[in-house]
Amino acid sequence: ATSLTCDPSNAEEFQPGDIIVFEPSHIAVCSDKRNRIGVPYIIHHSPLGATESDDLYLYKIIGHYRITPPTNPES
């Protein structure tokens, strides 16, 4: 995985499928949906169960990762 910015003020850096780690130990995945100002929703487990919500700013981000498929040099 590639390590990316933890600064949520640059919302376009967060893309669908990105993995976000929040403090102290909460993990989410970026959704393909965004709020009216362009901040991505996250998919995570909340007290209500698994949710897709506008919670990117709710927790302190301590990790942001993107998994990219390996390149095939024979292609």
Coordinates of C-alpha atoms in Angstrom, one line a residue:
A1 CA 0.0 0.0 0.0
T2 CA 1.1 3.6 -0.6
S3 CA 1.0 5.9 2.4
L4 CA -0.8 9.1 1.6
T5 CA -1.7 12.4 3.4
C6 CA -3.4 12.4 6.7
D7 CA -4.6 16.0 6.2
P8 CA -8.4 15.8 5.6
S9 CA -8.5 19.5 4.4
N10 CA -7.4 18.3 1.0
A11 CA -10.5 16.2 0.3
E12 CA -9.6 15.4 -3.3
E13 CA -6.6 13.4 -2.0
F14 CA -9.1 10.8 -0.6
Q15 CA -10.3 8.4 -3.2
P16 CA -12.8 5.6 -3.3
G17 CA -11.3 2.4 -1.7
D18 CA -8.7 4.3 0.3
I19 CA -8.1 2.9 3.8
I20 CA -8.2 5.4 6.6
V21 CA -6.9 4.7 10.1
F22 CA -8.2 6.9 12.9
E23 CA -7.0 7.3 16.4
P24 CA -7.0 5.3 18.6
S25 CA -7.9 2.2 16.6
H26 CA -10.7 2.8 14.1
I27 CA -10.5 1.8 10.4
A28 CA -12.7 3.0 7.5
V29 CA -12.8 2.8 3.7
C30 CA -13.4 5.9 1.6
S31 CA -16.7 5.7 -0.3
D32 CA -17.4 6.9 -3.8
K33 CA -20.0 9.3 -2.4
R34 CA -19.1 12.8 -1.4
N35 CA -21.0 15.5 0.6
R36 CA -22.0 18.8 -1.0
I37 CA -18.6 20.4 -0.5
G38 CA -16.6 17.4 -1.9
V39 CA -15.6 15.6 1.3
P40 CA -15.8 11.8 0.9
Y41 CA -18.1 9.7 3.0
I42 CA -16.5 6.8 4.8
I43 CA -17.7 3.3 5.3
H44 CA -17.1 2.1 8.9
H45 CA -18.6 0.4 11.9
S46 CA -20.4 2.8 14.2
P47 CA -22.7 2.2 17.2
L48 CA -25.4 1.8 14.6
G49 CA -23.6 -1.0 12.8
A50 CA -21.9 -0.7 9.4
T51 CA -22.6 2.7 8.0
E52 CA -21.7 5.0 5.1
S53 CA -21.5 8.4 6.6
D54 CA -20.1 11.9 6.4
D55 CA -17.7 11.3 9.3
L56 CA -14.2 11.9 7.8
Y57 CA -13.7 14.9 10.2
L58 CA -15.1 13.0 13.3
Y59 CA -11.8 11.4 14.3
K60 CA -8.1 12.2 14.1
I61 CA -6.6 10.5 11.0
I62 CA -3.3 8.7 11.7
G63 CA -3.0 6.8 8.5
H64 CA -4.2 7.0 4.9
Y65 CA -3.4 4.2 2.4
R66 CA -4.1 3.2 -1.1
I67 CA -3.6 -0.3 -2.5
T68 CA -2.6 -0.3 -6.1
P69 CA -2.6 -3.4 -8.2
P70 CA 0.9 -4.7 -9.1
T71 CA 2.1 -3.9 -12.6
N72 CA 2.7 -6.8 -14.9
P73 CA 6.0 -6.2 -16.8
E74 CA 5.0 -8.9 -19.4
S75 CA 1.9 -6.9 -20.5

